[in-house]
Every structure is written in C-alpha cells, then in structure tokens.
Short mmCIF file of C-alpha atoms in Angstrom, two decimals:
data_model
loop_
_atom_site.label_atom_id
_atom_site.label_comp_id
_atom_site.label_asym_id
_atom_site.label_seq_id
_atom_site.Cartn_x
_atom_site.Cartn_y
_atom_site.Cartn_z
CA UNK A 136 81.35 -140.02 132.26
CA UNK A 137 82.51 -143.23 130.57
CA UNK A 138 79.73 -142.88 128.01
CA UNK A 139 80.70 -139.28 127.37
CA UNK A 140 84.33 -140.26 126.77
CA UNK A 141 83.26 -143.01 124.40
CA UNK A 142 81.15 -140.51 122.47
CA UNK A 143 84.11 -138.07 122.41
CA UNK A 144 86.36 -140.77 121.00
CA UNK A 145 83.93 -141.33 118.15
CA UNK A 146 83.21 -137.62 117.68
CA UNK A 147 79.50 -138.54 117.52
CA UNK A 148 77.46 -135.30 117.67
CA UNK A 149 74.12 -137.10 117.67
CA UNK A 150 75.11 -139.22 120.64
CA UNK A 151 76.30 -136.08 122.43
CA UNK A 152 72.91 -134.45 121.92
CA UNK A 153 71.20 -137.53 123.36
CA UNK A 154 73.40 -137.42 126.46
CA UNK A 155 72.71 -133.71 126.93
CA UNK A 156 68.96 -134.34 126.70
CA UNK A 157 69.25 -137.03 129.37
CA UNK A 158 71.49 -134.88 131.61
CA UNK A 159 71.91 -131.19 130.68
CA UNK A 160 74.65 -130.83 133.33
CA UNK A 161 76.76 -133.74 132.16
CA UNK A 162 79.48 -131.46 130.72
CA UNK A 163 79.68 -129.52 133.99
CA UNK A 164 80.42 -132.50 136.17
CA UNK A 165 84.05 -133.18 137.22
CA UNK A 166 85.87 -136.03 135.48
CA UNK A 167 88.11 -138.62 137.09
CA UNK A 168 89.68 -139.93 133.89
CA UNK A 169 93.52 -139.69 133.61
CA UNK A 170 92.98 -138.68 129.97
CA UNK A 171 91.31 -135.49 131.11
CA UNK A 172 87.98 -134.19 130.02
CA UNK A 173 86.04 -135.23 126.90
CA UNK A 174 87.46 -132.07 125.35
CA UNK A 175 90.98 -133.46 125.74
CA UNK A 176 89.91 -136.64 123.98
CA UNK A 177 88.21 -134.75 121.18
CA UNK A 178 91.25 -132.47 120.67
CA UNK A 179 93.59 -135.44 120.64
CA UNK A 180 91.63 -137.21 117.91
CA UNK A 181 90.94 -134.05 115.87
CA UNK A 182 87.13 -134.01 116.01
CA UNK A 183 86.67 -130.34 115.11
CA UNK A 184 82.85 -130.14 115.08
CA UNK A 185 82.56 -132.15 118.27
CA UNK A 186 85.13 -129.88 119.97
CA UNK A 187 83.26 -126.73 118.99
CA UNK A 188 80.01 -128.22 120.28
CA UNK A 189 81.63 -129.00 123.66
CA UNK A 190 82.97 -125.45 123.92
CA UNK A 191 79.55 -124.04 123.07
CA UNK A 192 77.92 -125.91 125.96
CA UNK A 193 80.75 -125.40 128.46
CA UNK A 194 83.61 -122.98 127.56
CA UNK A 195 85.23 -123.67 130.93
CA UNK A 196 86.34 -127.09 129.66
CA UNK A 197 89.14 -125.25 127.81
CA UNK A 198 90.72 -124.42 131.20
CA UNK A 199 90.64 -127.95 132.59
CA UNK A 200 93.89 -129.95 132.80
CA UNK A 201 94.60 -133.66 132.58
CA UNK A 202 96.93 -135.78 134.74
CA UNK A 203 99.98 -134.26 132.99
CA UNK A 204 98.85 -130.72 133.64
CA UNK A 205 98.03 -130.19 129.98
CA UNK A 206 95.21 -128.05 128.70
CA UNK A 207 93.21 -129.14 125.66
CA UNK A 208 95.23 -126.44 123.86
CA UNK A 209 98.47 -128.31 124.65
CA UNK A 210 97.03 -131.44 123.07
CA UNK A 211 95.69 -129.69 119.97
CA UNK A 212 98.97 -127.82 119.37
CA UNK A 213 101.05 -130.98 119.69
CA UNK A 214 98.79 -132.73 117.16
CA UNK A 215 98.64 -129.73 114.83
CA UNK A 216 94.83 -129.43 114.60
CA UNK A 217 94.65 -125.83 113.38
CA UNK A 218 90.85 -125.31 113.49
CA UNK A 219 90.62 -126.75 116.99
CA UNK A 220 93.49 -124.49 118.17
CA UNK A 221 91.65 -121.47 116.82
CA UNK A 222 88.43 -122.49 118.56
CA UNK A 223 90.24 -122.94 121.88
CA UNK A 224 92.07 -119.61 121.55
CA UNK A 225 88.78 -117.84 120.88
CA UNK A 226 87.48 -119.16 124.22
CA UNK A 227 90.67 -118.93 126.29
CA UNK A 228 93.57 -116.95 124.73
CA UNK A 229 95.40 -116.98 128.06
CA UNK A 230 95.83 -120.73 127.71
CA UNK A 231 98.76 -120.13 125.36
CA UNK A 232 100.77 -118.88 128.38
CA UNK A 233 100.06 -121.86 130.63
CA UNK A 234 102.78 -124.46 131.43
CA UNK A 235 102.15 -128.15 131.78
CA UNK A 236 103.93 -130.19 134.45
CA UNK A 237 107.03 -130.46 132.27
CA UNK A 238 107.27 -126.68 132.10
CA UNK A 239 106.14 -126.26 128.50
CA UNK A 240 103.45 -124.08 126.95
CA UNK A 241 101.29 -125.02 123.95
CA UNK A 242 103.67 -122.94 121.80
CA UNK A 243 106.62 -125.03 122.95
CA UNK A 244 104.87 -128.28 122.03
CA UNK A 245 103.97 -126.87 118.62
CA UNK A 246 107.61 -125.86 118.09
CA UNK A 247 108.88 -129.33 119.01
CA UNK A 248 106.44 -130.96 116.60
CA UNK A 249 107.04 -128.36 113.88
CA UNK A 250 103.40 -127.17 113.65
CA UNK A 251 104.17 -123.97 111.73
CA UNK A 252 100.56 -122.85 111.11
CA UNK A 253 99.60 -123.48 114.71
CA UNK A 254 102.55 -121.40 115.93
CA UNK A 255 101.44 -118.46 113.80
CA UNK A 256 97.90 -118.58 115.25
CA UNK A 257 99.22 -118.80 118.82
CA UNK A 258 101.52 -115.81 118.48
CA UNK A 259 98.93 -113.69 116.71
CA UNK A 260 96.40 -114.44 119.47
CA UNK A 261 98.92 -113.76 122.25
CA UNK A 262 102.20 -112.15 121.03
CA UNK A 263 103.89 -112.48 124.43
CA UNK A 264 103.58 -116.27 124.19
CA UNK A 265 106.58 -116.27 121.84
CA UNK A 266 108.80 -114.89 124.64
CA UNK A 267 107.89 -117.47 127.28
CA UNK A 268 110.65 -119.97 128.02
CA UNK A 269 110.42 -123.50 129.38
CA UNK A 270 111.40 -124.53 132.89
CA UNK A 271 114.81 -125.41 131.36
CA UNK A 272 115.25 -121.88 130.06
CA UNK A 273 114.64 -122.79 126.42
CA UNK A 274 112.65 -120.58 124.09
CA UNK A 275 110.53 -121.69 121.18
CA UNK A 276 113.54 -120.85 118.97
CA UNK A 277 115.74 -123.33 120.83
CA UNK A 278 113.10 -126.05 120.61
CA UNK A 279 112.69 -125.54 116.85
CA UNK A 280 116.44 -125.85 116.33
CA UNK A 281 116.78 -128.88 118.61
CA UNK A 282 114.04 -130.64 116.65
CA UNK A 283 115.34 -129.31 113.30
CA UNK A 284 112.04 -127.60 112.47
CA UNK A 285 113.13 -125.05 109.88
CA UNK A 286 109.70 -123.87 108.74
CA UNK A 287 108.44 -123.59 112.31
CA UNK A 288 111.47 -121.45 113.22
CA UNK A 289 110.86 -119.17 110.27
CA UNK A 290 107.26 -118.61 111.41
CA UNK A 291 108.29 -117.75 114.99
CA UNK A 292 111.10 -115.45 113.85
CA UNK A 293 108.75 -113.77 111.37
CA UNK A 294 106.17 -113.13 114.09
CA UNK A 295 108.68 -111.83 116.65
CA UNK A 296 110.80 -109.82 114.22
CA UNK A 297 114.02 -110.81 112.47
CA UNK A 298 116.08 -108.15 114.21
CA UNK A 299 114.46 -108.56 117.61
CA UNK A 300 116.94 -109.13 120.44
CA UNK A 301 114.94 -112.12 121.67
CA UNK A 302 116.03 -114.08 118.59
CA UNK A 303 119.47 -114.18 120.22
CA UNK A 304 118.18 -115.30 123.64
CA UNK A 305 120.19 -117.96 125.50
CA UNK A 306 119.31 -121.21 127.22
CA UNK A 307 120.57 -122.32 130.65
CA UNK A 308 123.99 -123.14 129.12
CA UNK A 309 124.25 -119.73 127.49
CA UNK A 310 123.76 -121.13 123.98
CA UNK A 311 122.01 -119.13 121.32
CA UNK A 312 120.17 -120.92 118.55
CA UNK A 313 123.22 -120.36 116.33
CA UNK A 314 125.37 -122.33 118.82
CA UNK A 315 122.85 -125.17 118.72
CA UNK A 316 122.52 -125.18 114.93
CA UNK A 317 126.31 -125.25 114.47
CA UNK A 318 126.73 -128.03 117.05
CA UNK A 319 124.15 -130.11 115.18
CA UNK A 320 125.59 -129.25 111.72
CA UNK A 321 122.17 -127.99 110.58
CA UNK A 322 123.33 -126.31 107.39
CA UNK A 323 119.94 -125.03 106.23
CA UNK A 324 119.21 -123.48 109.62
CA UNK A 325 122.64 -121.87 109.78
CA UNK A 326 122.17 -120.30 106.34
CA UNK A 327 118.79 -118.95 107.38
CA UNK A 328 120.02 -117.51 110.68
CA UNK A 329 123.04 -115.81 109.11
CA UNK A 330 121.19 -114.41 106.11
CA UNK A 331 117.74 -113.57 107.48
CA UNK A 332 118.20 -112.65 111.15
CA UNK A 333 120.28 -110.19 113.10
CA UNK A 334 121.69 -112.81 115.46
CA UNK A 335 125.13 -112.06 116.91
CA UNK A 336 127.61 -114.47 115.31
CA UNK A 337 130.26 -113.90 117.99
CA UNK A 338 127.98 -114.35 121.01
CA UNK A 339 129.63 -116.50 123.69
CA UNK A 340 127.96 -119.26 125.66
CA UNK A 341 128.59 -120.15 129.32
CA UNK A 342 131.94 -121.75 128.37
CA UNK A 343 133.01 -118.65 126.50
CA UNK A 344 132.67 -120.36 123.10
CA UNK A 345 131.50 -118.62 119.98
CA UNK A 346 129.67 -120.54 117.26
CA UNK A 347 133.00 -121.01 115.44
CA UNK A 348 134.54 -122.40 118.64
CA UNK A 349 131.66 -124.86 118.92
CA UNK A 350 132.32 -126.00 115.35
CA UNK A 351 136.03 -126.53 116.03
CA UNK A 352 135.31 -128.42 119.26
CA UNK A 353 132.68 -130.73 117.78
CA UNK A 354 133.07 -134.01 115.90
CA UNK A 355 134.29 -133.89 112.32
CA UNK A 356 131.79 -133.78 109.48
CA UNK A 357 131.77 -133.27 105.72
CA UNK A 358 129.74 -130.09 106.26
CA UNK A 359 132.36 -128.46 108.51
CA UNK A 360 134.15 -126.68 105.67
CA UNK A 361 130.98 -125.05 104.31
CA UNK A 362 129.73 -124.11 107.79
CA UNK A 363 133.08 -122.53 108.65
CA UNK A 364 133.06 -120.49 105.45
CA UNK A 365 129.51 -119.28 106.15
CA UNK A 366 130.44 -118.21 109.67
CA UNK A 367 133.62 -116.46 108.57
CA UNK A 368 131.78 -114.54 105.86
CA UNK A 369 129.36 -113.36 108.56
CA UNK A 370 132.30 -112.12 110.65
CA UNK A 371 132.62 -115.03 113.09
CA UNK A 372 135.86 -115.39 115.05
CA UNK A 373 137.52 -117.89 117.37
CA UNK A 374 137.99 -117.30 121.08
CA UNK A 375 139.57 -120.63 121.99
CA UNK A 376 141.84 -122.69 119.76
CA UNK A 377 142.21 -126.22 121.02
CA UNK A 378 144.13 -128.92 119.19
CA UNK A 379 140.92 -130.28 117.71
CA UNK A 380 139.87 -126.80 116.75
CA UNK A 381 143.15 -126.11 114.97
CA UNK A 382 142.86 -129.37 113.04
CA UNK A 383 139.39 -128.40 111.92
CA UNK A 384 140.51 -124.91 110.91
CA UNK A 385 143.52 -126.19 109.03
CA UNK A 386 141.22 -128.43 107.01
CA UNK A 387 140.13 -125.26 105.13
CA UNK A 388 142.67 -124.44 102.43
CA UNK A 389 144.10 -120.92 102.86
CA UNK A 390 146.13 -119.21 100.20
CA UNK A 391 149.79 -119.02 101.27
CA UNK A 392 152.99 -118.22 99.43
CA UNK A 393 154.61 -121.27 97.90
CA UNK A 394 157.84 -122.31 99.58
CA UNK A 395 159.89 -125.07 98.05
CA UNK A 396 160.88 -127.57 100.70
CA UNK A 397 164.31 -129.06 100.91
CA UNK A 398 164.81 -132.64 99.86
CA UNK A 399 165.66 -133.68 103.41
CA UNK A 400 162.56 -132.12 104.95
CA UNK A 401 159.57 -134.36 105.43
CA UNK A 402 156.16 -132.77 104.85
CA UNK A 403 153.74 -132.79 107.78
CA UNK A 404 151.49 -135.26 105.97
CA UNK A 405 154.22 -137.89 106.10
CA UNK A 406 154.54 -137.34 109.83
CA UNK A 407 150.84 -137.93 110.33
CA UNK A 408 151.00 -141.08 108.16
CA UNK A 409 153.97 -142.30 110.21
CA UNK A 410 152.00 -141.86 113.43
CA UNK A 411 148.96 -143.56 111.94
CA UNK A 412 151.11 -146.51 110.83
CA UNK A 413 152.56 -146.92 114.32
CA UNK A 414 149.13 -146.67 115.89
CA UNK A 415 147.65 -149.33 113.61
CA UNK A 416 150.62 -151.64 114.21
CA UNK A 417 150.35 -151.26 117.98
CA UNK A 418 146.64 -152.02 117.91
CA UNK A 419 147.18 -155.13 115.77
CA UNK A 420 150.04 -156.35 117.96
CA UNK A 421 148.10 -156.00 121.22
CA UNK A 422 145.15 -157.97 119.79
CA UNK A 423 147.29 -160.81 118.41
CA UNK A 424 149.48 -160.92 121.54
CA UNK A 425 146.39 -161.18 123.76
CA UNK A 426 145.07 -164.06 121.65
CA UNK A 427 148.40 -165.96 121.75
CA UNK A 428 148.72 -165.46 125.51
CA UNK A 429 145.20 -166.83 126.02
CA UNK A 430 145.87 -169.91 123.85
CA UNK A 431 149.23 -170.61 125.52
CA UNK A 432 147.76 -170.25 128.99
CA UNK A 433 144.92 -172.61 128.10
CA UNK A 434 147.40 -175.16 126.66
CA UNK A 435 149.21 -175.23 130.02
CA UNK A 436 145.97 -175.90 131.86
CA UNK A 437 144.90 -178.55 129.32
CA UNK A 438 147.97 -180.40 128.00
CA UNK A 439 147.59 -183.33 125.56
CA UNK A 440 146.30 -186.34 127.44
CA UNK A 441 144.97 -184.34 130.36
CA UNK A 442 145.85 -185.01 134.02
CA UNK A 443 145.95 -188.06 136.23
CA UNK A 444 142.88 -188.41 138.40
CA UNK A 445 144.45 -190.73 141.00
CA UNK A 446 147.65 -191.37 142.92
CA UNK A 447 149.90 -194.27 141.95
CA UNK A 448 153.19 -195.52 143.38
CA UNK A 449 155.28 -197.66 141.00
CA UNK A 450 156.57 -201.07 142.04
CA UNK A 451 160.41 -201.12 141.77
CA UNK A 452 160.26 -204.86 141.03
CA UNK A 453 158.81 -204.10 137.57
CA UNK A 454 162.10 -202.55 136.40
CA UNK A 455 160.62 -199.06 135.99
CA UNK A 456 158.07 -199.94 133.33
CA UNK A 457 155.47 -198.13 135.36
CA UNK A 458 156.06 -194.65 136.73
CA UNK A 459 154.62 -193.09 139.84
CA UNK A 460 152.14 -190.24 139.48
CA UNK A 461 149.72 -188.29 141.60
CA UNK A 462 146.47 -186.36 141.14
CA UNK A 463 146.88 -183.28 138.94
CA UNK A 464 150.10 -184.40 137.22
CA UNK A 465 150.08 -184.28 133.42
CA UNK A 466 149.71 -187.70 131.80
CA UNK A 467 152.14 -186.69 129.07
CA UNK A 468 154.78 -185.77 131.67
CA UNK A 469 154.95 -189.37 132.88
CA UNK A 470 154.35 -191.24 129.64
CA UNK A 471 156.34 -189.00 127.25
CA UNK A 472 158.59 -186.80 129.41
CA UNK A 473 160.85 -185.66 126.55
CA UNK A 474 157.92 -184.62 124.33
CA UNK A 475 156.23 -182.98 127.32
CA UNK A 476 159.39 -180.97 127.99
CA UNK A 477 159.49 -179.76 124.37
CA UNK A 478 155.79 -178.94 124.49
CA UNK A 479 156.16 -176.84 127.65
CA UNK A 480 159.32 -175.08 126.45
CA UNK A 481 157.74 -173.83 123.23
CA UNK A 482 154.43 -173.07 124.93
CA UNK A 483 156.15 -171.07 127.68
CA UNK A 484 158.19 -169.21 125.05
CA UNK A 485 155.00 -168.24 123.19
CA UNK A 486 153.28 -167.22 126.43
CA UNK A 487 156.13 -165.04 127.71
CA UNK A 488 156.79 -163.46 124.29
CA UNK A 489 153.16 -162.40 123.94
CA UNK A 490 153.09 -161.09 127.52
CA UNK A 491 156.26 -159.10 126.78
CA UNK A 492 154.53 -157.38 123.86
CA UNK A 493 151.48 -156.57 125.97
CA UNK A 494 153.70 -155.20 128.74
CA UNK A 495 155.66 -153.00 126.34
CA UNK A 496 152.51 -151.59 124.75
CA UNK A 497 150.72 -150.80 128.03
CA UNK A 498 153.83 -149.68 129.94
CA UNK A 499 153.49 -146.08 128.81
CA UNK A 500 157.13 -145.88 127.70
CA UNK A 501 157.80 -143.52 124.75
CA UNK A 502 158.15 -146.25 122.12
CA UNK A 503 156.96 -144.28 119.13
CA UNK A 504 159.84 -145.03 116.77
CA UNK A 505 159.99 -147.69 114.10
CA UNK A 506 162.89 -149.54 115.70
CA UNK A 507 160.78 -150.20 118.79
CA UNK A 508 157.97 -151.43 116.58
CA UNK A 509 160.36 -153.75 114.75
CA UNK A 510 161.53 -155.14 118.11
CA UNK A 511 157.93 -155.91 119.06
CA UNK A 512 157.27 -157.48 115.67
CA UNK A 513 160.32 -159.77 116.03
CA UNK A 514 159.03 -160.78 119.45
CA UNK A 515 155.68 -161.52 117.83
CA UNK A 516 157.36 -163.77 115.23
CA UNK A 517 159.01 -165.69 118.08
CA UNK A 518 155.66 -166.09 119.85
CA UNK A 519 153.87 -167.28 116.70
CA UNK A 520 156.66 -169.69 115.77
CA UNK A 521 156.81 -171.13 119.29
CA UNK A 522 153.03 -171.59 119.31
CA UNK A 523 153.28 -173.37 115.95
CA UNK A 524 155.85 -175.85 117.33
CA UNK A 525 153.63 -176.39 120.36
CA UNK A 526 150.77 -177.28 118.04
CA UNK A 527 152.86 -179.75 115.99
CA UNK A 528 154.25 -181.46 119.11
CA UNK A 529 150.74 -181.94 120.48
CA UNK A 530 149.53 -183.18 117.10
CA UNK A 531 152.34 -185.71 116.74
CA UNK A 532 151.76 -187.36 120.09
CA UNK A 533 147.97 -187.30 119.85
CA UNK A 534 147.98 -189.13 116.50
CA UNK A 535 147.94 -192.97 116.50
CA UNK A 536 151.06 -194.62 115.09
CA UNK A 537 149.03 -196.29 112.33
CA UNK A 538 148.22 -192.87 110.86
CA UNK A 539 151.74 -191.47 111.09
CA UNK A 540 152.41 -191.98 107.35
CA UNK A 541 149.78 -189.50 106.21
CA UNK A 542 150.61 -187.29 109.17
CA UNK A 543 154.30 -187.12 108.34
CA UNK A 544 153.54 -186.06 104.78
CA UNK A 545 151.13 -183.35 105.89
CA UNK A 546 153.56 -182.18 108.55
CA UNK A 547 156.48 -181.90 106.16
CA UNK A 548 154.44 -179.90 103.63
CA UNK A 549 153.01 -177.64 106.34
CA UNK A 550 156.38 -176.98 107.94
CA UNK A 551 157.93 -176.26 104.53
CA UNK A 552 155.18 -173.76 103.62
CA UNK A 553 155.44 -172.19 107.06
CA UNK A 554 159.21 -171.74 106.74
CA UNK A 555 158.75 -170.22 103.28
CA UNK A 556 156.24 -167.73 104.64
CA UNK A 557 158.46 -166.84 107.59
CA UNK A 558 161.41 -166.46 105.24
CA UNK A 559 159.49 -164.05 102.99
CA UNK A 560 158.34 -161.97 105.95
CA UNK A 561 161.83 -161.93 107.42
CA UNK A 562 163.43 -161.03 104.07
CA UNK A 563 160.91 -158.24 103.47
CA UNK A 564 161.60 -156.66 106.85
CA UNK A 565 165.36 -157.00 106.40
CA UNK A 566 165.05 -155.11 103.11
CA UNK A 567 162.98 -152.42 104.83
CA UNK A 568 165.54 -152.12 107.61
CA UNK A 569 168.42 -151.86 105.16
CA UNK A 570 166.59 -149.16 103.23
CA UNK A 571 165.88 -147.30 106.45
CA UNK A 572 169.53 -147.42 107.53
CA UNK A 573 170.68 -146.31 104.09
CA UNK A 574 168.29 -143.35 104.13
CA UNK A 575 169.24 -142.54 107.71
CA UNK A 576 173.00 -142.55 107.25
CA UNK A 577 172.75 -141.14 103.76
CA UNK A 578 170.77 -138.28 105.20
CA UNK A 579 173.45 -137.70 107.87
CA UNK A 580 176.19 -137.73 105.26
CA UNK A 581 174.32 -135.13 103.22
CA UNK A 582 174.03 -132.95 106.31
CA UNK A 583 177.74 -133.35 107.05
CA UNK A 584 178.63 -132.37 103.49
CA UNK A 585 176.38 -129.32 103.69
CA UNK A 586 177.88 -128.35 107.03
CA UNK A 587 181.44 -128.70 105.71
CA UNK A 588 180.51 -126.66 102.64
CA UNK A 589 179.14 -123.86 104.85
CA UNK A 590 182.31 -123.88 106.98
CA UNK A 591 184.51 -123.68 103.90
CA UNK A 592 182.45 -120.80 102.50
CA UNK A 593 182.73 -118.92 105.80
CA UNK A 594 186.49 -119.44 105.85
CA UNK A 595 186.77 -118.15 102.28
CA UNK A 596 184.74 -115.08 103.19
CA UNK A 597 186.97 -114.38 106.18
CA UNK A 598 190.05 -114.58 103.98
#
C-alpha cells in the first residue's frame, strides 16, 4: 500500500495502471495508513483524474474514513476541489450527511473554509444536508458567520430559502446568526441579513438578549453607530439596558428640544472629564509612589559605605578615635553618624510619604474630589523632595574631598534649578487652588443672591 499512496500523491495514472495490472485487487485491500485511503490522498492534493479513476475501480473507497473519521468528501470540501466533490457525490450522495469525529459534515467544513461553489453542489445533491447541525448545535449559517464567509452564507441562504425559518435557527447559546454578526461587528453580513432575509431582528438568545442588546453589551467600535441605525430601521429593540448599553445608545445623536442651561450648571461632559482627570492622576500617583517606595526601601538595605562584616570593640585608651561596631551595622553610622542620621531621616520621610499615597489610593475610601487629590499630590512633593535630599547626602559623603570643588558647584546649580522647578509647580497649584476657591464661593454667593431675590419676590406677591 505504500507504493499506492506514493502514486496517489503524484496523481500518476500510468503508475496506477501498472499497479492494477500487477494486483487487480490492490484497491480493495484495507489500508493501515493514518492518512486514510489513496482516495483521501488524491482528494487532498486535488488530483481530479486520478480520483475519478480510483472511484471507477472501487466506488466503495468513497465511504472509507481516515483516522479523524473523515470521508474523502470531507477532505475535498475543505480544500474546495469542486470537480472531485461532484465525482464523490455521484458515487455516494449520502456522504454529505456524515459527521467526522469532531461532529462536522462536509458541508460544515466547506462553510468554515468559505467554499461557496462546493456548498451549492452539496445542497443540490442532498438538500437536507443544509439543515444538519454540528455536535455543538451550530448550523452551516453559524459557521459561515463565525468565519466571516459572506459569499458562502449567501449561497446557503439562497439554496434553503431567504424566508425559511431555518435561517433563524439558534446554536447551543440561543444565538441566531444575527446575534453572532452583531457581536463580531460584521457590517456587510448584517446588511445582508437585514435586507435579504426574513430573520427575526428581536429574537432573544439564552440570556434574553436581542441583537441590539448584544451590540450595547459588546466592546466599543467605530461601526457601532451604523450597526445600531441599521438594526433600529429594521425594528430592533432593547430588552436590557445596562450602563454600558446606555453609553453606547447615547453615543447616537437623537434630536431633542434645545434647553439653555444656566451658567452655574455644569454639562455632563465636564463631569466625565473631571472623572477622567482624577482617574489619570490616581494612576500616575500610584506608579510614582510605588517607585519611590522601592528606591527608599533599597536605600535602607544598602546605605552608602555598606555594612560592617566583623565585630570590633574599641579600646578606651585611644581616646575614642576608634568606635565599636558589630556585623550588620552601617559603616556610615559609625564613621559619619550625623550624616547618617540626616540620610535616614530624609529616606524614611520619602518611604513613609510614598506608602501613605499607596495606602490612600488602595484603601477604598471615597476620595473622588479634587481636594483629596491635591492632598496626595502635596504628599508626593514631600516624598520626591525627601528622596532628592537623600540622594545629595549620599553623593556628598561618597565623593572624595579632592573633588569637592567641582561637586559643590554642580550641587549648588542642581539645588537651585530644583528649587526653581518646585517653586513653579507650587505656585501653579496655588493659583489653581485660589481659582477653585473663588469659583466655589462665588458660586455660593450667586446662589444666595438668587435665593434672597426669590424670597423678596414671594414676599412682594403676598403683600
């Protein structure tokens, strides 16, 4: 059989005739190849003449399956070899109703691959094949939509009938092909289904969702507006209106009477922008605070100079020139205790300030107002400034005294620029806070004046 498979792979008719002359029963012997019979191989590679010759000598080969439970017809349909499909159907039309081990018929494989001409031949040879579903409850319609095979779907719908009830059949989740097309934003398919089929636009799936509900529940897309308009023109309606769904619906402009808003009323867009601003600020703060906390923690574990690796007890007779130390004690703590104290004070301040920001953000407290955000930003300035002083202290005491001249110049310039930057940031936020307070209290005063005016008018009316 190895020779026969090699001949089938080449599609060599002359070699096939030689093998048949040597052994007329060679095509009737069982095969042990996982690829199936020579007919499977020939159908896979599209050798039309060779396939027809095999069927002439042994038509029963069309009913043999391979290790996946596939007939030669499954293979030919998946590959789209139209002439081979027709030859197989002429021998075994019932093969179009057979499932493979994955629960799919040849028609299903053709639908997945978008073999439009093959689908037409299959349905014409066996019309009931179009109504067979997979083991997952999916029809050929569902498979065409899932694979976005528009032309293949048109062929199947045309063969079954545009107004046939089976066009609106449901899968195991209760979804019609309109549900699937809307969920996948397949605009061309949606237009075709709404204009050329009698599918029910308000059919509900297992969750009770119509196609319009599926659109409102799905992720946002630039095509949502056009899809919604198409569905609404076809008479689609909403069953469920979730928050996401309402946002999607409100994205479509609807004619409404114009109402002039008062000067003290903020439009909804400003509210959304305010929330977005707070969200972006919180995200930035948590990232920076986490970074500062990591750096400060690492500075505590690795101070300038490192740690003593031995124990030493000072001799009092040396007038305190040498200081006692033990394993794990910071070298800087014994050699430069004052500088070490400054280093640890600023480092601890940076560490605790950053942890405070992280704690406030993740605490779940309702801190959605600007004043809370300003408080966190001030805490962040403290953390950054403290970390800066920590850096300069470490730099000073790690630099040899011979290089202090250049270092002092660089330090002075850096500190000056840093203070200028901090001053600008601080001044800008002070201005923002003053403006906010002026708007806030000015707004209250306007309300008080309006209220007093209303009271006076009421009193005048009573008189």
